[in-house]
CSV table of C-alpha atoms in Angstrom, one decimal:
chain,number,residue,atom,x,y,z
A,1,MET,CA,-175.0,161.4,14.2
A,2,PRO,CA,-176.6,160.3,17.5
A,3,ARG,CA,-174.2,158.3,19.7
A,4,ARG,CA,-176.6,155.3,19.8
A,5,MET,CA,-176.8,155.1,16.0
A,6,ALA,CA,-173.0,155.4,15.7
A,7,ALA,CA,-172.6,152.6,18.2
A,8,ILE,CA,-175.0,150.3,16.2
A,9,LEU,CA,-173.2,151.0,13.0
A,10,ALA,CA,-169.8,150.3,14.6
A,11,THR,CA,-171.1,147.0,15.9
A,12,ILE,CA,-172.4,146.1,12.4
A,13,ALA,CA,-169.0,146.9,10.9
A,14,VAL,CA,-167.3,144.6,13.5
A,15,VAL,CA,-169.7,141.8,12.8
A,16,ALA,CA,-169.2,142.2,9.0
A,17,ALA,CA,-165.4,142.1,9.4
A,18,VAL,CA,-165.6,138.9,11.5
A,19,LEU,CA,-167.9,137.2,8.9
A,20,ALA,CA,-165.5,138.2,6.2
A,21,THR,CA,-162.5,136.4,7.8
A,22,PRO,CA,-161.3,133.1,6.3
A,23,ALA,CA,-162.3,131.1,9.4
A,24,ALA,CA,-165.9,132.3,9.3
A,25,ALA,CA,-166.4,132.3,5.6
A,26,GLY,CA,-164.8,128.9,5.0
A,27,GLY,CA,-161.5,130.4,4.2
A,28,ARG,CA,-159.2,129.8,1.2
A,29,SER,CA,-157.8,126.7,3.0
A,30,CYS,CA,-161.4,125.3,2.9
A,31,GLN,CA,-162.2,126.2,-0.7
A,32,LEU,CA,-163.8,123.1,-2.3
A,33,PRO,CA,-162.7,122.1,-5.8
A,34,ARG,CA,-164.9,122.8,-8.8
A,35,PHE,CA,-166.1,119.8,-10.7
A,36,GLY,CA,-164.4,119.3,-14.0
A,37,PRO,CA,-162.6,116.9,-16.3
A,38,GLY,CA,-160.6,114.4,-14.2
A,39,ARG,CA,-157.2,115.1,-15.8
A,40,GLN,CA,-157.7,118.8,-14.9
A,41,TYR,CA,-158.7,118.0,-11.4
A,42,HIS,CA,-156.1,119.2,-8.9
A,43,PRO,CA,-157.6,120.4,-5.6
A,44,HIS,CA,-155.3,122.6,-3.4
A,45,ILE,CA,-154.4,120.7,-0.2
A,46,ASP,CA,-152.9,122.4,2.8
A,47,PRO,CA,-151.9,119.5,5.2
A,48,ALA,CA,-152.1,121.8,8.2
A,49,SER,CA,-155.8,122.3,7.5
A,50,PHE,CA,-156.7,118.7,8.0
A,51,SER,CA,-157.4,116.4,11.0
A,52,PRO,CA,-158.1,112.6,11.2
A,53,ASN,CA,-160.8,113.5,13.8
A,54,VAL,CA,-163.9,113.4,11.6
A,55,THR,CA,-166.9,115.0,13.3
A,56,ASN,CA,-169.1,115.9,10.3
A,57,LYS,CA,-172.7,115.6,11.4
A,58,PHE,CA,-173.7,113.5,8.4
A,59,PHE,CA,-170.5,111.3,8.4
A,60,PRO,CA,-169.1,111.1,12.0
A,61,LEU,CA,-166.2,108.6,12.4
A,62,ARG,CA,-166.0,107.6,16.1
A,63,PRO,CA,-163.1,105.3,16.8
A,64,GLY,CA,-164.3,102.0,18.2
A,65,THR,CA,-167.6,102.2,16.4
A,66,THR,CA,-168.8,99.5,13.9
A,67,LEU,CA,-171.8,100.0,11.6
A,68,VAL,CA,-173.4,96.7,10.6
A,69,TYR,CA,-175.3,96.5,7.3
A,70,THR,CA,-177.2,93.6,5.6
A,71,GLY,CA,-178.8,93.2,2.3
A,72,THR,CA,-177.9,91.9,-1.2
A,73,LYS,CA,-174.9,92.5,-3.4
A,74,ASP,CA,-173.8,90.8,-6.6
A,75,GLY,CA,-176.9,88.7,-6.3
A,76,GLU,CA,-175.8,87.2,-3.0
A,77,GLN,CA,-176.8,87.7,0.7
A,78,ALA,CA,-174.5,90.4,2.1
A,79,LEU,CA,-173.2,91.4,5.4
A,80,ASP,CA,-171.0,94.6,5.6
A,81,LEU,CA,-169.1,95.6,8.7
A,82,VAL,CA,-167.6,99.2,8.7
A,83,ALA,CA,-165.4,99.8,11.6
A,84,THR,CA,-163.7,103.2,12.5
A,85,THR,CA,-160.4,102.4,14.0
A,86,SER,CA,-158.1,104.4,16.4
A,87,ARG,CA,-155.4,104.2,13.8
A,88,THR,CA,-154.3,107.0,11.4
A,89,ARG,CA,-152.2,107.0,8.3
A,90,MET,CA,-150.3,109.7,6.4
A,91,VAL,CA,-151.4,109.9,2.8
A,92,ALA,CA,-150.0,112.7,0.6
A,93,GLY,CA,-148.7,114.5,3.7
A,94,VAL,CA,-152.2,114.5,5.3
A,95,ARG,CA,-153.1,112.5,8.4
A,96,THR,CA,-156.2,110.4,7.8
A,97,ARG,CA,-158.5,108.1,9.8
A,98,VAL,CA,-158.4,104.4,8.9
A,99,VAL,CA,-161.8,102.8,8.5
A,100,GLU,CA,-161.9,99.0,7.9
A,101,ASP,CA,-164.6,97.6,5.7
A,102,ARG,CA,-165.3,93.9,5.5
A,103,LEU,CA,-167.9,92.6,3.0
A,104,TYR,CA,-169.2,89.0,3.4
A,105,LEU,CA,-171.2,87.4,0.6
A,106,ASP,CA,-173.2,84.3,1.6
A,107,ASN,CA,-171.2,84.3,4.9
A,108,VAL,CA,-167.8,84.2,3.2
A,109,LEU,CA,-165.4,87.2,3.4
A,110,ALA,CA,-165.3,88.5,-0.2
A,111,GLU,CA,-163.7,91.9,0.1
A,112,ARG,CA,-161.6,93.7,2.6
A,113,THR,CA,-160.9,97.4,2.4
A,114,SER,CA,-159.0,100.1,4.4
A,115,ASP,CA,-160.4,103.5,3.6
A,116,TYR,CA,-158.6,106.8,4.5
A,117,TYR,CA,-160.7,109.8,5.5
A,118,THR,CA,-159.8,113.2,6.9
A,119,GLN,CA,-161.7,116.5,7.7
A,120,ASP,CA,-160.7,120.0,6.9
A,121,ARG,CA,-161.0,122.8,9.4
A,122,CYS,CA,-164.4,123.8,8.1
A,123,GLY,CA,-165.9,120.3,8.6
A,124,ASN,CA,-165.8,119.0,5.1
A,125,VAL,CA,-164.8,115.3,4.9
A,126,TRP,CA,-162.3,114.3,2.2
A,127,TYR,CA,-161.4,110.8,0.9
A,128,PHE,CA,-157.7,110.2,0.4
A,129,GLY,CA,-157.6,106.6,-0.9
A,130,GLU,CA,-158.1,103.0,-0.1
A,131,ASP,CA,-156.4,99.6,-0.1
A,132,THR,CA,-158.8,97.0,-1.3
A,133,ALA,CA,-158.6,93.3,-1.9
A,134,GLU,CA,-161.1,90.8,-3.4
A,135,LEU,CA,-160.9,87.3,-2.0
A,136,ASP,CA,-161.9,83.9,-3.3
A,137,ARG,CA,-163.8,81.5,-1.2
A,138,HIS,CA,-160.6,80.2,0.3
A,139,GLY,CA,-159.5,83.6,1.5
A,140,HIS,CA,-156.9,84.1,-1.2
A,141,VAL,CA,-156.5,87.6,-2.8
A,142,VAL,CA,-157.5,87.5,-6.4
A,143,SER,CA,-157.5,91.2,-7.2
A,144,THR,CA,-156.5,94.6,-5.7
A,145,GLU,CA,-158.2,96.5,-8.5
A,146,GLY,CA,-159.6,99.8,-7.1
A,147,THR,CA,-156.7,100.4,-4.7
A,148,TRP,CA,-155.4,104.0,-4.9
A,149,HIS,CA,-153.7,106.6,-2.8
A,150,ALA,CA,-153.8,110.4,-3.2
A,151,GLY,CA,-150.5,111.7,-4.5
A,152,VAL,CA,-149.5,108.4,-6.2
A,153,ASP,CA,-149.5,108.2,-10.0
A,154,GLY,CA,-151.6,111.3,-10.4
A,155,ALA,CA,-154.4,110.3,-8.0
A,156,GLN,CA,-156.2,113.1,-6.3
A,157,PRO,CA,-158.3,113.2,-3.1
A,158,GLY,CA,-162.0,113.9,-3.3
A,159,VAL,CA,-164.7,115.5,-1.3
A,160,PHE,CA,-166.8,112.9,0.5
A,161,MET,CA,-169.2,115.0,2.5
A,162,GLN,CA,-169.6,118.8,2.8
A,163,ALA,CA,-170.0,120.4,6.2
A,164,HIS,CA,-173.1,122.1,4.8
A,165,PRO,CA,-174.4,119.9,1.9
A,166,GLN,CA,-175.5,121.8,-1.2
A,167,LEU,CA,-178.2,120.5,-3.4
A,168,GLY,CA,-177.1,119.6,-6.9
A,169,ARG,CA,-173.4,120.4,-6.6
A,170,ARG,CA,-171.3,117.7,-8.0
A,171,PHE,CA,-168.0,116.5,-6.4
A,172,ARG,CA,-165.4,113.9,-7.2
A,173,GLN,CA,-165.1,111.6,-4.3
A,174,GLU,CA,-161.9,110.2,-5.7
A,175,TRP,CA,-159.8,110.5,-8.8
A,176,SER,CA,-157.4,107.9,-10.0
A,177,GLU,CA,-157.8,107.4,-13.7
A,178,GLY,CA,-159.1,104.0,-14.6
A,179,GLN,CA,-159.1,102.9,-10.9
A,180,ALA,CA,-161.4,105.2,-8.9
A,181,GLU,CA,-163.7,107.8,-10.5
A,182,ASP,CA,-166.7,108.1,-8.2
A,183,VAL,CA,-168.8,111.2,-8.4
A,184,PHE,CA,-171.7,112.3,-6.1
A,185,LYS,CA,-174.2,115.1,-5.6
A,186,VAL,CA,-176.9,115.7,-3.0
A,187,VAL,CA,-180.4,115.4,-4.4
A,188,SER,CA,-182.5,115.8,-1.2
A,189,ARG,CA,-182.0,116.9,2.4
A,190,HIS,CA,-185.4,115.6,3.6
A,191,SER,CA,-185.8,112.1,2.3
A,192,ARG,CA,-187.6,109.4,4.2
A,193,ILE,CA,-185.9,106.1,4.7
A,194,ARG,CA,-186.7,103.0,6.8
A,195,VAL,CA,-184.0,100.5,7.6
A,196,PRO,CA,-183.8,97.8,10.3
A,197,TYR,CA,-182.0,100.2,12.6
A,198,GLY,CA,-184.9,102.7,12.5
A,199,SER,CA,-187.1,105.1,10.4
A,200,PHE,CA,-185.9,108.6,9.5
A,201,ARG,CA,-187.7,111.6,7.9
A,202,HIS,CA,-184.9,114.0,7.2
A,203,ALA,CA,-182.1,111.9,5.7
A,204,LEU,CA,-179.6,113.3,3.3
A,205,ARG,CA,-179.9,111.5,-0.1
A,206,THR,CA,-177.0,111.4,-2.5
A,207,GLU,CA,-176.7,110.2,-6.1
A,208,GLU,CA,-173.5,108.4,-7.0
A,209,THR,CA,-172.2,107.6,-10.4
A,210,ASN,CA,-168.9,106.2,-11.7
A,211,ALA,CA,-167.4,106.8,-15.1
A,212,LEU,CA,-166.0,103.3,-15.1
A,213,GLU,CA,-169.5,101.9,-14.7
A,214,PRO,CA,-171.7,104.3,-16.7
A,215,ASP,CA,-174.8,102.1,-16.4
A,216,VAL,CA,-174.8,102.1,-12.6
A,217,LEU,CA,-176.6,104.6,-10.4
A,218,ASP,CA,-176.8,104.4,-6.6
A,219,ASN,CA,-178.6,106.4,-3.9
A,220,LYS,CA,-177.1,106.6,-0.4
A,221,TYR,CA,-178.9,107.9,2.6
A,222,TYR,CA,-177.1,109.7,5.5
A,223,VAL,CA,-178.6,110.6,8.9
A,224,LYS,CA,-177.2,113.2,11.3
A,225,GLY,CA,-175.2,111.8,14.1
A,226,ILE,CA,-175.1,108.3,12.5
A,227,GLY,CA,-173.7,108.5,9.0
A,228,GLU,CA,-174.7,106.2,6.1
A,229,VAL,CA,-177.9,104.2,6.8
A,230,ALA,CA,-178.6,102.8,3.4
A,231,GLU,CA,-177.2,102.2,-0.1
A,232,LEU,CA,-179.7,101.3,-2.8
A,233,SER,CA,-179.2,100.7,-6.5
A,234,VAL,CA,-181.3,102.8,-8.9
A,235,LYS,CA,-179.8,101.5,-12.1
A,236,GLY,CA,-177.6,98.5,-12.8
A,237,PRO,CA,-177.4,95.3,-10.7
A,238,ARG,CA,-180.0,95.2,-8.0
A,239,GLU,CA,-178.1,95.8,-4.7
A,240,ALA,CA,-179.1,97.1,-1.3
A,241,LEU,CA,-177.4,97.5,2.0
A,242,LYS,CA,-179.2,98.8,5.1
A,243,LEU,CA,-178.1,99.6,8.6
A,244,VAL,CA,-179.2,97.0,11.2
A,245,GLU,CA,-176.9,97.8,14.2
A,246,ILE,CA,-174.3,100.1,15.6
A,247,ILE,CA,-171.7,98.5,17.9
A,248,SER,CA,-169.6,100.7,20.1
């Protein structure tokens, strides 16, 4: 065999070997869970494979940044402030980033939530739980329904955003039976969306459902380098939240 051909084949073999390694192929530690019945849903989690530094292009969480949304929710005028903090929290042995969400209805704080996100070594974002509280018009907590933490009472973390989103593949974003059962799938990678913050031609559009609210269907739109820019109801109560400002 000519030396040049032998060298080319040797190079191809090396490249193939590199691509076959766990780091390049996504690795077993980054294997995403198959969708299935909630009670049989038990994703394998290796805490060493996760980081609170979420850099996913469609869902970056930059500490010190607040995304401001306005629209309507529950038939009322809504203002939603989503702030990525510098704080982290251990949930089920995994260090997560704390994101504070404050929802105002008709200028009154109606719900406050602390969400816990983390990213695996392949760039997939996972959701490990939340502490949520609904408030009355006097600021008193009236319900904490929806609160859940991975590893507590059978609750399991879910995939929130893939590093390389696949069309049509369903994921559980969260699993806590009777408390948190959101499911999503990507339905488009090139959707057009106009919000007060700007117009975008290549937004990622997802479809979200919840077994606890079977008559509700929402679409969310994500833009590279920004994150979520809109949430629009498709079925169920008419609700809409759109990005108007980013404060950093």
